[in-house]
């Protein structure tokens, strides 16, 4: 394990992805709407887990938006530390072991009663992902669990939008922001998914307006929801007025960023194949941040993000399969 100070410290959901390739008929039978992301109660999670296990092969792979991004950043050579909460169970041990294998520091003590969170990802033959998530222990993260020294010593604090909803982890994130701001560290925030916006949009907007975010990651749909403006150019102008560096992905149309009043647009990288879209946004953020802390300009950051996103599209799962180059 690399013991040098982490360049990126991330707070996010410590979740294990339960992946399966299923036909659309399976989604209909389980009452799951294709292409959506929904939070599950514990009982619903158990029901879906049994149905998936009974219908064919499943794969358990540690996930979580920010943790996936750290996997990508570490593959690009960045030193990373993760702060998140698992349960003290088999899946929690699996998550911790995978982080160690990736040379990502992770030593947050496990929760003593809640189970490790799970994200059930159903991939249909067209590569579309449908995500059903049971956060469990991950949403029990408290400020007491923060590694304050690591936050003080990092280059970038990276925050995951999924974790912003519940009061307890939100308080932990606010404390992390306070620590990072006190040391003049960069703060990046990913909206993660449009499901992370209802009920929390106003508080995220206030955080950004108050100077709590330097780099804001979103996809085009999230940018429209966040700004309340349906026109993309208008949404981009709105976000650039409140954030120094908004970075918006647009799928096959590439990505754009606004830096110091300049709109910078770059094309998407062409993947060899599209097998699974899971984690493409997480890996874009990973590439962008890894390039940013390496001192690259915004154009290079966008291009690195695009290459990183394209690389993960060719296999099932949200994390890179090998080391990458900036």
PDB file of C-alpha atoms in Angstrom, residues 45-161:
ATOM      1  CA  UNK A  45     -33.571  -5.512  -1.616  1.00  0.00           C
ATOM      2  CA  UNK A  46     -33.855  -9.052  -0.255  1.00  0.00           C
ATOM      3  CA  UNK A  47     -36.680  -9.903  -2.673  1.00  0.00           C
ATOM      4  CA  UNK A  48     -34.726  -8.663  -5.691  1.00  0.00           C
ATOM      5  CA  UNK A  49     -31.542 -10.413  -4.504  1.00  0.00           C
ATOM      6  CA  UNK A  50     -33.386 -13.755  -4.353  1.00  0.00           C
ATOM      7  CA  UNK A  51     -34.962 -13.255  -7.780  1.00  0.00           C
ATOM      8  CA  UNK A  52     -31.606 -12.454  -9.348  1.00  0.00           C
ATOM      9  CA  UNK A  53     -29.895 -15.428  -7.696  1.00  0.00           C
ATOM     10  CA  UNK A  54     -32.690 -17.771  -8.805  1.00  0.00           C
ATOM     11  CA  UNK A  55     -32.632 -16.616 -12.433  1.00  0.00           C
ATOM     12  CA  UNK A  56     -28.976 -17.031 -13.323  1.00  0.00           C
ATOM     13  CA  UNK A  57     -25.410 -15.949 -12.674  1.00  0.00           C
ATOM     14  CA  UNK A  58     -24.650 -12.807 -10.705  1.00  0.00           C
ATOM     15  CA  UNK A  59     -21.351 -11.064 -10.060  1.00  0.00           C
ATOM     16  CA  UNK A  60     -20.512  -9.164  -6.871  1.00  0.00           C
ATOM     17  CA  UNK A  61     -18.162  -6.242  -7.492  1.00  0.00           C
ATOM     18  CA  UNK A  62     -17.425  -3.374  -5.104  1.00  0.00           C
ATOM     19  CA  UNK A  63     -18.944  -0.172  -6.448  1.00  0.00           C
ATOM     20  CA  UNK A  64     -20.279   3.205  -5.383  1.00  0.00           C
ATOM     21  CA  UNK A  65     -19.920   6.339  -7.517  1.00  0.00           C
ATOM     22  CA  UNK A  66     -16.975   7.995  -5.748  1.00  0.00           C
ATOM     23  CA  UNK A  67     -15.276   4.665  -5.036  1.00  0.00           C
ATOM     24  CA  UNK A  68     -15.527   3.780  -8.730  1.00  0.00           C
ATOM     25  CA  UNK A  69     -13.960   7.120  -9.605  1.00  0.00           C
ATOM     26  CA  UNK A  70     -11.104   6.471  -7.187  1.00  0.00           C
ATOM     27  CA  UNK A  71     -10.514   3.102  -8.860  1.00  0.00           C
ATOM     28  CA  UNK A  72     -10.164   4.913 -12.176  1.00  0.00           C
ATOM     29  CA  UNK A  73      -7.963   7.676 -10.749  1.00  0.00           C
ATOM     30  CA  UNK A  74      -5.721   5.114  -9.031  1.00  0.00           C
ATOM     31  CA  UNK A  75      -5.384   3.221 -12.329  1.00  0.00           C
ATOM     32  CA  UNK A  76      -4.107   6.498 -13.801  1.00  0.00           C
ATOM     33  CA  UNK A  77      -1.497   6.804 -11.056  1.00  0.00           C
ATOM     34  CA  UNK A  78      -3.204   9.093  -8.545  1.00  0.00           C
ATOM     35  CA  UNK A  79      -2.809   8.382  -4.826  1.00  0.00           C
ATOM     36  CA  UNK A  80      -6.278   7.942  -3.375  1.00  0.00           C
ATOM     37  CA  UNK A  81      -8.070   7.501  -0.059  1.00  0.00           C
ATOM     38  CA  UNK A  82     -11.716   6.538   0.416  1.00  0.00           C
ATOM     39  CA  UNK A  83     -13.915   7.425   3.380  1.00  0.00           C
ATOM     40  CA  UNK A  84     -17.169   5.457   3.557  1.00  0.00           C
ATOM     41  CA  UNK A  85     -19.024   2.983   5.718  1.00  0.00           C
ATOM     42  CA  UNK A  86     -19.560  -0.733   5.151  1.00  0.00           C
ATOM     43  CA  UNK A  87     -21.110  -3.325   7.400  1.00  0.00           C
ATOM     44  CA  UNK A  88     -18.976  -5.860   9.230  1.00  0.00           C
ATOM     45  CA  UNK A  89     -20.138  -8.635   6.912  1.00  0.00           C
ATOM     46  CA  UNK A  90     -18.915 -10.671   3.940  1.00  0.00           C
ATOM     47  CA  UNK A  91     -19.684  -7.931   1.421  1.00  0.00           C
ATOM     48  CA  UNK A  92     -17.962  -5.341   3.597  1.00  0.00           C
ATOM     49  CA  UNK A  93     -14.820  -7.469   3.703  1.00  0.00           C
ATOM     50  CA  UNK A  94     -15.032  -7.909  -0.065  1.00  0.00           C
ATOM     51  CA  UNK A  95     -15.228  -4.142  -0.536  1.00  0.00           C
ATOM     52  CA  UNK A  96     -12.241  -3.495   1.714  1.00  0.00           C
ATOM     53  CA  UNK A  97     -10.138  -6.195   0.052  1.00  0.00           C
ATOM     54  CA  UNK A  98     -10.774  -4.775  -3.408  1.00  0.00           C
ATOM     55  CA  UNK A  99      -9.772  -1.277  -2.296  1.00  0.00           C
ATOM     56  CA  UNK A 100      -6.504  -2.667  -0.939  1.00  0.00           C
ATOM     57  CA  UNK A 101      -5.902  -4.505  -4.229  1.00  0.00           C
ATOM     58  CA  UNK A 102      -6.260  -1.168  -6.047  1.00  0.00           C
ATOM     59  CA  UNK A 103      -3.805   0.517  -3.662  1.00  0.00           C
ATOM     60  CA  UNK A 104      -6.561   2.815  -2.385  1.00  0.00           C
ATOM     61  CA  UNK A 105      -6.319   3.603   1.306  1.00  0.00           C
ATOM     62  CA  UNK A 106      -9.530   2.660   3.116  1.00  0.00           C
ATOM     63  CA  UNK A 107      -9.651   2.135   6.863  1.00  0.00           C
ATOM     64  CA  UNK A 108     -13.007   3.545   7.995  1.00  0.00           C
ATOM     65  CA  UNK A 109     -14.227   1.191  10.771  1.00  0.00           C
ATOM     66  CA  UNK A 110     -17.247  -0.929   9.741  1.00  0.00           C
ATOM     67  CA  UNK A 111     -20.713  -0.283  11.142  1.00  0.00           C
ATOM     68  CA  UNK A 112     -21.494  -2.615  14.038  1.00  0.00           C
ATOM     69  CA  UNK A 113     -25.062  -3.481  13.017  1.00  0.00           C
ATOM     70  CA  UNK A 114     -26.130  -2.251   9.549  1.00  0.00           C
ATOM     71  CA  UNK A 115     -25.282  -4.437   6.530  1.00  0.00           C
ATOM     72  CA  UNK A 116     -23.125  -3.327   3.623  1.00  0.00           C
ATOM     73  CA  UNK A 117     -25.059  -1.462   0.960  1.00  0.00           C
ATOM     74  CA  UNK A 118     -25.856  -3.104  -2.369  1.00  0.00           C
ATOM     75  CA  UNK A 119     -26.594  -1.760  -5.816  1.00  0.00           C
ATOM     76  CA  UNK A 120     -28.383  -4.264  -8.027  1.00  0.00           C
ATOM     77  CA  UNK A 121     -27.427  -3.536 -11.635  1.00  0.00           C
ATOM     78  CA  UNK A 122     -29.407  -5.249 -14.359  1.00  0.00           C
ATOM     79  CA  UNK A 123     -27.842  -4.965 -17.813  1.00  0.00           C
ATOM     80  CA  UNK A 124     -30.105  -5.633 -20.781  1.00  0.00           C
ATOM     81  CA  UNK A 125     -28.772  -6.886 -24.156  1.00  0.00           C
ATOM     82  CA  UNK A 126     -28.622  -3.308 -25.508  1.00  0.00           C
ATOM     83  CA  UNK A 127     -26.126  -2.353 -22.767  1.00  0.00           C
ATOM     84  CA  UNK A 128     -28.613  -0.220 -20.823  1.00  0.00           C
ATOM     85  CA  UNK A 129     -28.215  -0.309 -17.035  1.00  0.00           C
ATOM     86  CA  UNK A 130     -31.039  -0.397 -14.512  1.00  0.00           C
ATOM     87  CA  UNK A 131     -29.948   0.292 -10.943  1.00  0.00           C
ATOM     88  CA  UNK A 132     -31.792  -0.534  -7.736  1.00  0.00           C
ATOM     89  CA  UNK A 133     -29.888   0.527  -4.608  1.00  0.00           C
ATOM     90  CA  UNK A 134     -30.087  -0.339  -0.920  1.00  0.00           C
ATOM     91  CA  UNK A 135     -27.665   2.093   0.813  1.00  0.00           C
ATOM     92  CA  UNK A 136     -27.817   0.404   4.271  1.00  0.00           C
ATOM     93  CA  UNK A 137     -24.620   1.125   6.278  1.00  0.00           C
ATOM     94  CA  UNK A 138     -23.240   3.596   3.748  1.00  0.00           C
ATOM     95  CA  UNK A 139     -25.786   6.235   4.776  1.00  0.00           C
ATOM     96  CA  UNK A 140     -24.789   5.935   8.437  1.00  0.00           C
ATOM     97  CA  UNK A 141     -21.472   7.741   7.891  1.00  0.00           C
ATOM     98  CA  UNK A 142     -20.789  10.346  10.598  1.00  0.00           C
ATOM     99  CA  UNK A 143     -18.301  13.186  10.942  1.00  0.00           C
ATOM    100  CA  UNK A 144     -16.478  11.145  13.596  1.00  0.00           C
ATOM    101  CA  UNK A 145     -15.427   8.699  10.876  1.00  0.00           C
ATOM    102  CA  UNK A 146     -13.508  11.313   8.868  1.00  0.00           C
ATOM    103  CA  UNK A 147      -9.758  11.115   8.506  1.00  0.00           C
ATOM    104  CA  UNK A 148      -9.209  14.828   9.059  1.00  0.00           C
ATOM    105  CA  UNK A 149      -5.445  14.698   8.551  1.00  0.00           C
ATOM    106  CA  UNK A 150      -5.890  13.047   5.156  1.00  0.00           C
ATOM    107  CA  UNK A 151      -8.369  15.737   4.110  1.00  0.00           C
ATOM    108  CA  UNK A 152      -6.014  18.486   5.248  1.00  0.00           C
ATOM    109  CA  UNK A 153      -3.151  16.958   3.277  1.00  0.00           C
ATOM    110  CA  UNK A 154      -4.894  16.123   0.008  1.00  0.00           C
ATOM    111  CA  UNK A 155      -4.975  18.011  -3.271  1.00  0.00           C
ATOM    112  CA  UNK A 156      -8.685  17.416  -3.927  1.00  0.00           C
ATOM    113  CA  UNK A 157     -11.653  16.466  -1.748  1.00  0.00           C
ATOM    114  CA  UNK A 158     -14.168  14.590  -3.904  1.00  0.00           C
ATOM    115  CA  UNK A 159     -17.793  14.368  -2.758  1.00  0.00           C
ATOM    116  CA  UNK A 160     -20.536  12.087  -4.045  1.00  0.00           C
ATOM    117  CA  UNK A 161     -24.051  13.422  -4.570  1.00  0.00           C
TER     118      UNK A 161
END
